[in-house]
Amino acid sequence: MPAKPTQFTLQTTDPENLSDAEAAAELASLAAEIARHDALYHGDDNPEVTDAEYDRLVARNRLLEAAFPALIRADSPSFRVGSPPSSAASTGHFGKARHARPMLSLNNGFSPDDITDFVTRVRKFLSLADDALAEFVAEPKIDGLSVSLRYEAGRLVQAATRGDGAVGEDVTANIERVDAIPKTLLGTVPDILEVRGELYMNRDDFLALNAQQQDQGGRVFANPRNAAAGSLRQKDATVTGDRNLQFFAYSMGETSAEIAATHWEFLTALRGFGFVVNDLSSKSPDVDGLLQSYDAIGRARASLPYDIDGVVYKIDRHDYQARLGQVARAPRWALAHKFPAEQAETTISAIDIQVGRTGALTPVARLQPISVGGVIVSNATLHNEDEIRRKDIRIGDKVVIQRAGDVIPQIVRVIAESRSGNETAFVFPDRCPICGNDATRPDGEAVRRCSGGLKCAAQLFEGLKHFVSRDAFDIEGLGARQIEQFITLGWITTPADIFALGSHRDAMAELDGYGAVSIAKLLAAIDSRRQIGMARFIYSLGIRQVGQATARLLALHYGQMDQMMLALNPQADLTAVHAELVEIDQIGAAMADDIISFFGNADLYQIVQQLRAVVTVLPPERPANDSPVSGKIMVFTGSLDKMSRAEAKAKAESLGAKVSGSVSAKTDFLVAGADAGSKARKAAELGITVLDEAAWLDLVSNAGTDSSG
Ligand code: IVH
């Protein structure tokens, strides 16, 4: 939400003297005010109040909630933890820019073992012999924001932020003012060239900017990254130009011609085109070399003029990068090796319970605010009740906390020596603090869950927030605040109700903050989502354990939403459904359990059906439908020589095949490498076409795919 400065006065009336209506109104305005400060603090903008002032708001909120427990809101600040989504996409004054190639993020590693695993995984995927050389580039991970720059005929034509990876904000006008970014490229460049890299601010410039802002009564930024993001997203591009932003180029988007065969050569080419490329980058053939680079960059860290938060490893050869491809939003061929978390000591002032989308009760420690690595931390997750017991965490304890990057801060340990005896143990509730329904903990599970389902305001609220989020229905203008409001008004009790909001048009016009234009925009945004891809649809349902990748597997497997609903109907033979689900490559038994328990719940099934009555679910796009294996069910067994089984499976999927883990009568092809065992025998018995490696390679050699994902 745009942080609209409102006049807010902190009330001091004794709760005993408040009526229910007054208390409800004050809780509503506190929730809005605290959310606004959270957004200012965590988003790209900056805090408007001191920590002490913020704490007074939170304390007042808690006081009222204690006096009026029945009025605790679904969006109560007491249940929030961590950062709300950045307000970036909602500031409104930037157009959208669709990336010609997705802008990926990176998987993280933390220990030398993670790096060994990464290198092993990559080499195995590529099926490299032990003595085959595969080099990696190690480069500092710059703590800024990534920007994609599009050059046509050597001239900068568009600059965009990463956004959700597919669509970002068009910041061309602002980037044009940044001296560190070349507007025309030097030398011979491809007609189309997209260069990606990190926009950042030097620490000195950040401190000077903050000092100046303070003098002028402007906003002070929490760290150089926020300062860079805030400086880029200025309405007045000349302000951006004055902020001394810097840029390191490090990766490639769309290009009309090959520039280099390796990343290392690409970096050299970038320097030639006029970009600044980080000098600390180096090349190594093995894990030891990478770890040495990590140590060297770590030693240099403090003396660098800018912030870095780790080291990025990338396999050097571009053809290897293309073969490795990506999983979800991160390339298989790169890894971010993060620097260790920063730690600090503080005191736990309270423990609250937060209720999530799937009803999980998560304890959250409220901390005396403390600065950890330049960021003020006032909450830490406690995960679950066992964690509290295991670490013997009590209210009033002095603790060591740590945060790493954007991860929610954690409690490392209690400083037991500092105990005074006044600390109190926390009693974990067995009822949901929001709806009062039983909160039960099945045997063998760590998590206690509210049994209220969508009848629990917290679950409904969280479920709907997920439903409208970027990777799900992606409904612009329908954020947490609106959902909360519409739930309170009784307009939304299930996702399908979102598509009937038009019937509340007149009533909406009576609400504060809803002009004719914003209502029309909201309803248009909702209408534009009446057609949705099947994978997104499944993901948006918020089934436990079903992320985007699994949603896609399910969509590809069933092909049609009708088919899926039929197969998973509450009367279906559960054992057979379970067997079918685990047949899908990469779906395990626990995941199958969760999928079945979602659809097996008659209420939830009904909710999905209601939703299908108001939206059209489009069958998934097959990556390719003209390949010899598209739509075919394939099983891989034995070891292949030219590629690993993982690469072969990824290849088959990219060509539109469904990869299954075991042979059945439905299998179309079995690809059998060397030493194929029982699967090959079974396929022979069932009369299934068995391909050897040569036949497989022959089959796919002519079917090209777009490896950019
Ligand atoms: S490569 C496909 N290289 O880290 C490769 N990213 O956590 C995509 N970042 O979104 C990124 N320094 O904003 C790459 N040397 C570097 C980087 C780097 C910083 C950022 C980038 C990315 C984020 C992922």
XYZ file of C-alpha atoms and ligand atoms in Angstrom:
733
model
C 0.000 0.000 0.000
C 1.221 3.480 -0.656
C 2.138 4.892 2.710
C -0.401 7.639 2.935
C 0.533 9.968 5.807
C -2.543 10.193 7.999
C -3.102 12.079 11.211
C -2.858 9.464 13.899
C -3.160 10.221 17.582
C -2.303 7.586 20.108
C -5.225 7.325 22.563
C -4.656 6.992 26.272
C -8.177 6.313 27.503
C -8.279 3.529 30.069
C -9.729 0.480 28.251
C -12.222 0.100 31.092
C -13.887 3.297 29.959
C -14.256 2.222 26.325
C -17.370 0.731 24.754
C -17.003 -2.284 22.439
C -17.573 -0.070 19.427
C -14.933 2.427 20.518
C -12.421 -0.311 21.230
C -13.101 -1.955 17.847
C -12.613 1.349 16.072
C -9.382 2.030 17.896
C -8.060 -1.497 17.211
C -8.855 -0.993 13.533
C -6.971 2.259 13.346
C -4.046 0.826 15.333
C -3.851 -2.153 12.975
C -3.789 0.183 9.984
C -1.266 2.527 11.555
C 1.074 -0.262 12.654
C 0.797 -1.924 9.233
C 1.670 1.402 7.659
C 4.789 1.721 9.804
C 5.713 -1.896 9.094
C 5.505 -1.168 5.385
C 7.582 1.979 5.785
C 10.125 0.122 7.814
C 10.387 -3.123 5.859
C 9.515 -1.857 2.429
C 11.787 0.194 0.309
C 10.732 3.358 2.044
C 11.787 4.219 5.505
C 10.578 4.470 9.083
C 8.675 7.593 9.990
C 8.661 7.046 13.731
C 11.284 6.068 16.271
C 11.335 2.519 17.596
C 10.039 3.789 20.917
C 7.040 5.436 19.277
C 6.386 2.266 17.322
C 6.578 0.216 20.500
C 4.014 2.484 22.154
C 1.574 1.751 19.317
C 2.157 -1.966 19.704
C 1.804 -1.758 23.478
C -1.471 0.150 23.210
C -2.730 -2.442 20.761
C -1.811 -5.242 23.116
C -3.468 -3.496 26.061
C -6.738 -3.175 24.145
C -6.556 -6.757 22.915
C -6.073 -7.962 26.472
C -9.124 -6.008 27.605
C -11.270 -6.979 24.592
C -10.126 -10.440 23.486
C -13.293 -10.916 21.443
C -12.345 -7.959 19.290
C -8.893 -9.192 18.298
C -8.680 -8.723 14.556
C -7.649 -11.223 11.920
C -5.009 -8.728 10.810
C -3.954 -7.905 14.353
C -0.362 -6.672 14.461
C 0.147 -9.216 17.238
C 0.011 -12.045 14.703
C 2.329 -10.573 12.164
C 5.951 -11.463 11.868
C 8.689 -10.580 9.436
C 8.339 -8.223 6.541
C 5.186 -7.645 4.584
C 5.707 -7.702 0.823
C 7.523 -4.659 -0.389
C 5.253 -1.873 -1.440
C 7.239 -1.691 -4.674
C 4.622 -3.004 -7.034
C 1.867 -0.921 -5.588
C 3.325 2.557 -5.673
C 1.627 2.922 -8.967
C 3.712 5.415 -10.841
C 5.820 2.937 -12.784
C 4.573 0.997 -15.757
C 5.096 -2.713 -16.048
C 7.841 -4.284 -18.097
C 7.676 -7.930 -19.102
C 11.097 -9.601 -19.187
C 11.986 -11.276 -22.465
C 13.710 -13.970 -20.394
C 12.707 -14.516 -16.773
C 14.913 -12.885 -14.153
C 15.895 -15.701 -11.860
C 16.842 -15.733 -8.235
C 19.434 -17.975 -6.618
C 19.381 -20.972 -4.341
C 21.383 -20.490 -1.167
C 24.100 -22.560 0.454
C 25.606 -21.931 3.865
C 28.286 -24.502 4.594
C 31.203 -26.095 2.726
C 29.074 -29.254 2.552
C 26.393 -27.324 0.680
C 29.015 -26.253 -1.843
C 30.327 -29.791 -2.254
C 26.757 -30.980 -2.788
C 26.189 -28.266 -5.368
C 29.294 -29.091 -7.374
C 28.572 -32.821 -7.140
C 24.968 -32.316 -8.189
C 25.968 -30.211 -11.185
C 28.658 -32.649 -12.313
C 26.318 -35.579 -11.883
C 23.542 -33.853 -13.821
C 25.975 -33.250 -16.654
C 27.237 -36.792 -16.303
C 30.841 -35.600 -16.209
C 33.599 -38.116 -15.767
C 35.681 -37.725 -12.594
C 38.595 -36.278 -14.475
C 36.555 -33.940 -16.697
C 37.202 -30.266 -16.098
C 34.248 -28.022 -15.276
C 35.151 -24.567 -14.078
C 33.093 -22.270 -11.896
C 33.236 -18.517 -11.506
C 33.004 -17.120 -7.976
C 31.857 -13.527 -7.670
C 30.697 -11.359 -4.774
C 26.977 -11.281 -4.116
C 26.198 -7.582 -4.102
C 23.535 -6.442 -1.660
C 21.476 -4.192 -3.902
C 18.619 -4.750 -6.289
C 18.795 -6.411 -9.651
C 17.971 -4.468 -12.774
C 17.656 -5.608 -16.378
C 18.914 -3.246 -19.069
C 17.798 -3.709 -22.647
C 19.966 -2.335 -25.445
C 18.891 -2.250 -29.055
C 21.477 -1.329 -31.658
C 23.753 -0.473 -28.751
C 21.401 2.058 -27.158
C 19.627 1.692 -23.834
C 15.910 1.351 -24.617
C 14.469 -0.087 -21.435
C 15.397 -0.654 -17.813
C 13.293 -2.784 -15.511
C 13.395 -4.053 -11.942
C 13.136 -7.768 -11.285
C 9.573 -7.670 -9.942
C 8.285 -11.219 -9.792
C 10.888 -12.385 -12.291
C 8.443 -12.347 -15.203
C 7.237 -8.753 -14.972
C 9.048 -5.877 -13.327
C 8.642 -2.130 -13.096
C 9.699 0.003 -15.999
C 12.301 2.349 -14.514
C 13.870 3.512 -17.777
C 13.481 7.236 -17.091
C 15.199 6.884 -13.722
C 17.984 4.623 -14.940
C 18.758 7.097 -17.700
C 19.896 9.473 -14.954
C 22.313 6.989 -13.405
C 25.824 7.886 -14.552
C 27.239 4.464 -13.727
C 25.058 2.840 -16.395
C 26.127 3.160 -20.034
C 23.441 4.613 -22.312
C 25.322 3.622 -25.459
C 27.568 0.628 -25.681
C 31.096 0.561 -27.016
C 32.412 -1.703 -29.749
C 30.435 -4.221 -31.753
C 27.369 -5.406 -29.878
C 24.465 -7.658 -30.843
C 21.333 -5.871 -32.067
C 19.496 -6.951 -28.978
C 21.372 -7.288 -25.730
C 19.941 -7.456 -22.252
C 22.428 -7.016 -19.467
C 21.512 -7.687 -15.884
C 23.276 -6.679 -12.753
C 23.025 -5.139 -9.348
C 22.202 -1.520 -8.676
C 23.626 -0.492 -5.320
C 24.817 2.401 -3.208
C 28.236 2.743 -1.614
C 28.159 2.813 2.172
C 29.643 6.344 2.292
C 26.984 7.682 -0.025
C 24.344 5.953 2.047
C 25.606 7.594 5.260
C 25.883 11.002 3.597
C 22.389 10.645 2.153
C 20.969 9.746 5.554
C 22.727 12.691 7.195
C 21.302 15.004 4.574
C 17.848 13.486 4.878
C 17.983 13.934 8.619
C 18.918 17.611 8.257
C 16.099 18.207 5.872
C 13.594 16.213 7.868
C 13.420 13.597 5.134
C 13.295 9.826 5.528
C 16.272 7.947 6.841
C 17.031 4.621 5.122
C 17.672 1.444 7.105
C 20.570 0.203 4.958
C 22.310 0.872 1.620
C 20.079 -1.613 -0.202
C 16.892 0.179 0.868
C 18.539 3.477 0.021
C 19.352 2.235 -3.499
C 15.835 0.865 -4.021
C 14.221 4.014 -2.660
C 16.473 6.218 -4.757
C 15.646 4.341 -7.930
C 11.917 4.463 -7.384
C 11.609 8.232 -7.324
C 8.836 10.063 -9.144
C 11.317 12.742 -10.028
C 14.093 11.065 -12.001
C 16.513 13.911 -11.301
C 16.497 12.831 -7.643
C 17.610 9.368 -8.756
C 20.380 11.025 -10.756
C 21.665 12.858 -7.678
C 21.952 9.745 -5.545
C 25.232 8.418 -6.905
C 23.951 4.901 -7.612
C 26.420 2.266 -8.832
C 26.009 -0.807 -11.004
C 27.839 -4.123 -11.392
C 26.921 -6.136 -14.499
C 26.862 -9.929 -14.020
C 24.360 -11.723 -16.203
C 22.578 -11.896 -19.507
C 18.964 -11.707 -20.619
C 17.848 -11.861 -24.244
C 20.528 -11.519 -26.922
C 20.225 -11.673 -30.684
C 23.681 -13.187 -31.087
C 26.115 -15.257 -29.044
C 28.633 -13.078 -27.259
C 30.650 -15.658 -25.423
C 30.934 -19.363 -24.811
C 31.593 -18.945 -21.121
C 30.549 -16.687 -18.266
C 34.141 -15.573 -17.810
C 34.371 -14.452 -21.447
C 30.971 -12.817 -21.110
C 32.231 -10.737 -18.163
C 35.222 -9.668 -20.243
C 32.920 -8.729 -23.118
C 30.787 -6.678 -20.724
C 33.838 -4.682 -19.668
C 34.515 -4.014 -23.341
C 30.959 -2.747 -23.842
C 31.545 -0.201 -21.074
C 30.058 -1.898 -18.008
C 31.642 -2.083 -14.603
C 32.259 -5.721 -13.695
C 33.346 -6.722 -10.218
C 37.106 -7.282 -9.955
C 36.933 -9.814 -7.159
C 35.570 -12.494 -9.486
C 37.731 -15.541 -10.054
C 37.595 -18.943 -11.700
C 38.171 -22.329 -10.050
C 37.900 -25.930 -11.141
C 36.807 -27.436 -7.811
C 35.217 -27.000 -4.409
C 38.505 -26.151 -2.706
C 39.100 -23.337 -5.140
C 35.590 -21.982 -4.635
C 35.961 -22.077 -0.870
C 39.253 -20.207 -1.148
C 37.505 -17.521 -3.191
C 34.777 -17.406 -0.567
C 37.350 -16.869 2.182
C 39.223 -14.256 0.183
C 36.063 -12.300 -0.595
C 34.981 -12.677 3.037
C 38.289 -11.181 4.204
C 37.913 -8.285 1.777
C 34.305 -7.689 2.811
C 34.840 -5.128 5.574
C 37.123 -2.977 3.473
C 34.867 -2.894 0.406
C 33.004 0.382 -0.109
C 29.719 -1.500 -0.657
C 27.765 -4.251 1.114
C 27.939 -7.855 -0.004
C 26.093 -10.755 1.581
C 27.828 -13.763 0.109
C 29.554 -15.220 -2.917
C 27.816 -16.491 -6.068
C 29.173 -19.561 -7.861
C 28.251 -20.070 -11.525
C 29.319 -22.830 -13.824
C 31.443 -21.195 -16.474
C 30.415 -22.842 -19.757
C 27.227 -21.422 -21.264
C 26.340 -24.728 -22.919
C 26.462 -26.376 -19.497
C 24.252 -23.602 -18.117
C 21.729 -24.270 -20.878
C 21.720 -28.011 -20.215
C 21.332 -27.532 -16.494
C 18.387 -25.152 -16.912
C 16.362 -24.092 -13.906
C 14.060 -25.423 -11.227
C 11.207 -23.134 -10.203
C 12.871 -19.733 -10.147
C 16.504 -20.565 -9.655
C 19.111 -21.881 -12.066
C 20.585 -25.317 -11.368
C 23.915 -23.941 -12.522
C 24.438 -21.304 -9.839
C 24.470 -21.078 -6.063
C 24.712 -18.210 -3.588
C 27.054 -19.054 -0.713
C 25.823 -16.757 2.022
C 27.964 -15.238 4.741
C 27.057 -16.398 8.242
C 24.186 -14.780 10.045
C 24.795 -11.781 12.241
C 24.036 -12.180 15.940
C 22.996 -9.953 18.841
C 21.647 -10.218 22.388
C 18.266 -9.024 23.576
C 15.357 -9.903 25.880
C 12.090 -11.691 25.149
C 9.264 -9.466 26.315
C 6.398 -11.764 25.322
C 5.471 -14.835 23.321
C 2.473 -14.593 21.005
C 0.750 -17.112 18.774
C 0.318 -16.516 15.086
C -2.149 -18.601 13.052
C -1.117 -19.348 9.490
C -2.863 -20.321 6.285
C -2.933 -24.008 7.070
C -3.991 -23.358 10.655
C -0.522 -23.899 12.079
C -0.046 -22.198 15.423
C 3.355 -20.578 15.367
C 4.804 -19.023 18.486
C 6.505 -15.699 17.936
C 8.874 -14.088 20.405
C 8.436 -10.362 20.861
C 11.848 -8.924 21.518
C 13.190 -5.736 22.913
C 14.100 -4.128 19.602
C 17.761 -4.474 18.753
C 19.920 -3.700 15.755
C 21.353 -6.816 14.083
C 23.630 -6.130 11.155
C 22.025 -2.741 10.542
C 18.403 -3.844 10.780
C 16.156 -3.382 13.796
C 14.684 -6.686 14.908
C 11.711 -6.907 17.264
C 10.274 -10.363 16.515
C 11.736 -13.823 16.158
C 10.054 -17.027 15.131
C 10.034 -19.859 17.662
C 8.844 -22.437 15.091
C 6.766 -24.685 17.388
C 6.225 -25.799 20.942
C 9.010 -28.388 20.907
C 11.476 -25.723 19.914
C 10.466 -23.651 22.947
C 10.910 -26.667 25.190
C 14.129 -27.816 23.574
C 15.767 -24.426 23.927
C 14.027 -23.860 27.281
C 12.872 -20.426 26.220
C 10.985 -18.406 28.830
C 9.367 -15.010 28.782
C 11.844 -12.487 30.168
C 14.884 -14.502 29.046
C 17.960 -12.866 27.671
C 18.721 -14.542 24.323
C 21.146 -14.589 21.410
C 19.320 -13.942 18.152
C 20.524 -14.036 14.574
C 19.335 -12.984 11.179
C 20.669 -13.898 7.769
C 19.547 -11.850 4.815
C 15.799 -11.563 4.620
C 15.229 -14.648 6.724
C 13.001 -14.162 9.753
C 15.238 -13.719 12.791
C 15.775 -16.773 14.962
C 16.691 -17.427 18.550
C 20.011 -19.203 18.769
C 20.075 -19.828 22.513
C 19.053 -18.600 25.916
C 21.697 -16.926 28.058
C 20.771 -18.955 31.112
C 23.451 -17.337 33.301
C 21.507 -14.068 33.146
C 18.304 -15.478 34.593
C 16.907 -13.644 37.615
C 14.237 -16.193 38.472
C 11.444 -13.920 37.304
C 11.258 -15.540 33.871
C 8.020 -17.379 33.142
C 7.468 -20.534 31.148
C 5.126 -20.261 28.194
C 2.038 -22.457 28.173
C 1.177 -23.452 24.634
C -2.579 -23.066 24.035
C -4.688 -26.045 22.965
C -7.299 -23.773 21.419
C -6.877 -21.427 18.513
C -6.398 -17.926 19.922
C -8.311 -16.492 16.965
C -11.433 -18.612 16.604
C -11.399 -20.659 19.791
C -11.634 -24.012 17.992
C -9.541 -26.931 19.206
C -5.932 -26.813 18.155
C -4.657 -30.350 17.896
C -1.305 -31.882 17.277
C -1.343 -35.229 15.508
C 1.066 -37.869 16.784
C 4.465 -37.534 15.243
C 3.922 -33.975 14.037
C 5.649 -30.929 15.404
C 2.904 -28.500 14.588
C -0.339 -27.845 16.392
C -3.128 -26.763 14.098
C -6.401 -24.953 14.515
C -9.276 -27.188 13.413
C -11.453 -24.244 12.363
C -10.524 -24.396 8.663
C -11.873 -21.487 6.668
C -14.256 -20.794 9.529
C -11.238 -19.472 11.407
C -10.766 -15.815 10.528
C -6.991 -16.122 10.582
C -6.958 -19.082 8.191
C -9.454 -17.486 5.895
C -7.466 -14.278 5.865
C -4.129 -16.007 5.267
C -5.654 -18.362 2.698
C -7.140 -15.483 0.742
C -3.920 -13.496 0.926
C -2.162 -16.471 -0.627
C -4.962 -16.879 -3.142
C -4.576 -13.359 -4.544
C -0.770 -13.288 -4.300
C 1.611 -12.792 -7.185
C 2.242 -16.421 -8.080
C -1.377 -17.394 -7.500
C -4.339 -15.384 -8.867
C -2.240 -12.228 -8.821
C -5.105 -9.805 -8.316
C -3.779 -6.303 -8.264
C -5.427 -3.931 -5.807
C -6.688 -6.758 -3.595
C -4.218 -6.799 -0.756
C -4.301 -7.716 2.902
C -6.107 -4.520 3.866
C -8.943 -4.971 1.367
C -9.328 -8.664 2.137
C -9.557 -7.943 5.820
C -12.150 -5.261 5.186
C -14.237 -7.459 2.869
C -14.104 -10.373 5.307
C -15.292 -8.091 8.097
C -18.122 -6.841 5.918
C -19.099 -10.440 5.211
C -18.525 -10.008 1.468
C -15.920 -12.733 1.228
C -16.111 -16.072 2.979
C -14.552 -18.198 0.230
C -12.321 -17.461 -2.782
C -15.290 -17.638 -5.160
C -16.802 -14.603 -3.421
C -13.970 -12.489 -4.782
C -15.486 -12.902 -8.221
C -18.831 -11.625 -6.959
C -17.437 -8.435 -5.447
C -19.046 -6.533 -8.331
C -22.365 -7.002 -6.595
C -21.057 -4.832 -3.745
C -20.023 -2.029 -6.068
C -22.440 0.513 -4.576
C -21.642 -0.373 -0.993
C -17.946 -0.239 -1.828
C -18.321 3.306 -3.084
C -19.465 4.236 0.420
C -16.236 2.969 2.004
C -13.335 5.246 2.828
C -10.644 5.185 0.196
C -12.698 3.684 -2.638
C -13.203 6.139 -5.464
C -15.015 5.257 -8.667
C -11.684 4.813 -10.434
C -10.162 2.493 -7.868
C -13.326 0.378 -7.716
C -13.386 0.083 -11.498
C -9.700 -0.863 -11.466
C -10.173 -3.471 -8.781
C -13.161 -5.073 -10.513
C -11.310 -5.043 -13.827
C -8.298 -6.679 -12.181
C -10.584 -9.379 -10.800
C -12.302 -9.875 -14.155
C -8.981 -10.233 -15.921
C -8.323 -13.305 -13.775
C -11.470 -15.195 -14.661
C -9.268 -17.326 -16.881
C -6.313 -18.930 -15.219
C -3.744 -21.590 -15.979
C -4.242 -24.885 -14.211
C -0.902 -24.893 -12.362
C -1.545 -21.431 -10.939
C -5.056 -22.469 -10.008
C -3.815 -25.491 -8.072
C -1.076 -23.474 -6.410
C -3.547 -20.802 -5.342
C -5.611 -23.343 -3.376
C -2.913 -23.331 -0.732
C -2.746 -27.094 -0.305
C -0.162 -27.949 2.293
C 3.234 -28.780 0.713
C 1.984 -27.956 -2.782
C 4.223 -25.191 -4.077
C 4.496 -23.981 -7.633
C 6.593 -26.890 -8.837
C 4.230 -29.522 -7.436
C 1.206 -27.628 -8.724
C 2.736 -27.804 -12.151
C 3.394 -31.528 -11.841
C -0.228 -32.087 -10.896
C -1.466 -29.911 -13.757
C 0.669 -31.774 -16.272
C -0.362 -35.104 -14.852
C -4.120 -34.523 -14.932
C -4.150 -32.239 -17.946
C -7.640 -30.912 -17.198
C -9.129 -29.579 -13.981
C -12.193 -31.753 -14.601
C -9.997 -34.824 -14.635
C -8.275 -33.844 -11.451
C -11.514 -33.110 -9.594
C -12.928 -36.406 -10.745
C -9.879 -38.370 -9.683
C -9.661 -36.649 -6.300
C -13.334 -36.501 -5.387
C -14.093 -37.175 -1.720
C -15.718 -40.535 -2.550
C -12.734 -41.783 -4.541
C -10.790 -44.887 -3.578
C -8.066 -43.272 -1.491
C -5.560 -46.072 -1.805
C -5.752 -45.976 -5.583
C -5.499 -42.178 -5.669
C -2.510 -42.281 -3.366
C -0.828 -44.859 -5.560
C -1.473 -42.735 -8.626
C -0.071 -39.592 -7.001
C 3.160 -41.170 -5.821
C 3.629 -42.516 -9.337
C 4.224 -38.927 -10.403
C 7.935 -38.335 -10.385
C 8.886 -36.043 -7.456
C 5.671 -36.505 -5.510
C 6.244 -38.423 -2.308
C 3.924 -40.171 0.087
C 3.627 -37.270 2.555
C 2.763 -34.854 -0.196
C 0.202 -37.281 -1.600
C -1.333 -37.484 1.896
C -1.727 -33.726 2.033
C -3.222 -33.525 -1.448
C -5.719 -36.244 -0.604
C -6.631 -34.751 2.722
C -7.312 -31.422 1.044
C -9.631 -32.761 -1.653
C -11.005 -35.446 0.645
C -12.386 -32.686 2.860
C -15.904 -32.249 1.509
C -16.022 -28.556 2.513
C -12.814 -27.748 0.712
C -13.827 -29.796 -2.305
C -17.036 -27.806 -2.439
C -15.107 -24.539 -2.194
C -12.972 -25.539 -5.177
C -16.060 -26.468 -7.163
C -17.693 -23.129 -6.344
C -14.585 -21.411 -7.552
C -14.532 -23.399 -10.781
C -18.082 -22.245 -11.410
C -16.869 -18.643 -11.660
C -13.461 -19.018 -13.303
C -12.219 -20.929 -16.322
C -9.214 -23.130 -15.655
C -7.080 -23.498 -18.757
C -5.194 -26.728 -19.353
C -1.459 -26.413 -18.706
C 0.741 -25.325 -21.542
C 2.876 -28.239 -22.497
C 6.443 -27.124 -22.998
C 6.256 -28.584 -26.490
C 3.431 -30.415 -28.187
C 5.037 -31.391 -31.410
C 7.826 -33.475 -29.993
C 7.776 -37.244 -30.371
C 7.375 -37.647 -26.621
C 4.816 -34.948 -25.854
C 1.967 -36.308 -23.798
C 3.763 -39.630 -23.432
C 4.405 -41.292 -20.104
C 8.071 -42.119 -19.774
C 10.128 -44.000 -17.242
C 13.907 -43.865 -16.999
C 16.006 -46.637 -15.545
C 19.607 -47.773 -15.487
C 22.553 -45.460 -16.056
C 22.986 -43.391 -19.156
C 26.323 -42.481 -20.585
C 25.867 -39.122 -22.317
C 23.708 -37.475 -19.682
C 22.559 -38.164 -16.151
C 19.091 -39.545 -15.512
C 18.166 -36.188 -13.947
C 19.097 -34.364 -17.141
C 17.284 -36.920 -19.255
C 14.126 -36.542 -17.174
C 14.318 -32.744 -17.313
C 14.782 -32.994 -21.066
C 11.797 -35.308 -21.466
C 9.637 -32.965 -19.396
C 10.720 -29.962 -21.402
C 9.600 -31.871 -24.478
C 6.170 -32.400 -23.004
C 6.503 -35.920 -21.634
C 5.239 -36.983 -18.226
C 7.974 -38.698 -16.306
C 6.874 -41.431 -13.969
C 8.822 -43.323 -11.348
C 7.584 -46.805 -12.141
C 6.477 -48.927 -15.061
C 2.785 -49.674 -15.487
C 0.429 -50.544 -18.318
C 0.104 -46.795 -18.984
C 3.815 -46.309 -19.649
C 4.567 -45.376 -23.270
C 8.346 -45.579 -23.256
C 10.937 -47.016 -20.944
C 14.388 -45.609 -21.484
C 16.767 -48.238 -20.217
C 20.420 -47.398 -19.712
C 23.115 -49.807 -18.680
C 22.326 -52.263 -15.890
C 18.576 -51.722 -16.120
C 16.947 -54.211 -13.789
C 13.394 -55.064 -12.812
C 11.813 -52.147 -14.627
C 13.148 -53.337 -17.947
C 11.848 -56.847 -17.257
C 8.446 -55.509 -16.291
C 8.285 -53.310 -19.416
C 9.149 -56.312 -21.566
C 6.392 -58.329 -19.907
C 3.880 -55.561 -20.522
C 4.996 -55.131 -24.123
C 6.103 -51.509 -23.587
C 8.501 -49.871 -26.025
C 11.962 -49.957 -24.520
C 14.519 -47.491 -25.821
C 18.231 -47.809 -25.272
C 20.319 -44.691 -24.831
C 21.100 -44.324 -28.514
C 17.433 -44.595 -29.467
C 16.509 -42.061 -26.787
C 19.119 -39.584 -27.994
C 17.959 -40.116 -31.532
C 14.363 -39.518 -30.526
C 15.087 -36.177 -28.891
C 17.989 -34.935 -30.951
C 15.775 -33.174 -33.454
C 13.354 -31.784 -30.933
C 14.821 -28.441 -29.856
C 13.655 -26.745 -26.683
C 14.113 -23.338 -25.240
C 16.510 -23.938 -22.426
C 16.007 -20.453 -21.018
C 12.899 -21.819 -19.330
S 23.229 -13.978 -10.757
C 20.485 -16.460 -13.048
N 25.211 -12.723 -9.619
O 21.175 -11.977 -5.831
C 21.394 -15.706 -12.178
N 23.030 -12.385 -8.740
O 19.560 -13.924 -4.452
C 20.727 -14.620 -11.451
N 22.945 -10.802 -6.889
O 18.309 -11.553 -7.792
C 21.510 -13.814 -10.557
N 25.082 -10.329 -6.838
O 19.797 -9.483 -7.357
C 23.896 -12.945 -9.607
N 27.059 -11.641 -8.745
C 25.752 -11.863 -8.731
C 24.888 -11.230 -7.824
C 23.528 -11.533 -7.848
C 23.890 -10.081 -6.300
C 21.525 -10.790 -6.500
C 20.537 -10.655 -7.620
C 19.626 -11.852 -7.500
C 19.818 -12.198 -6.063
C 19.454 -13.639 -5.794
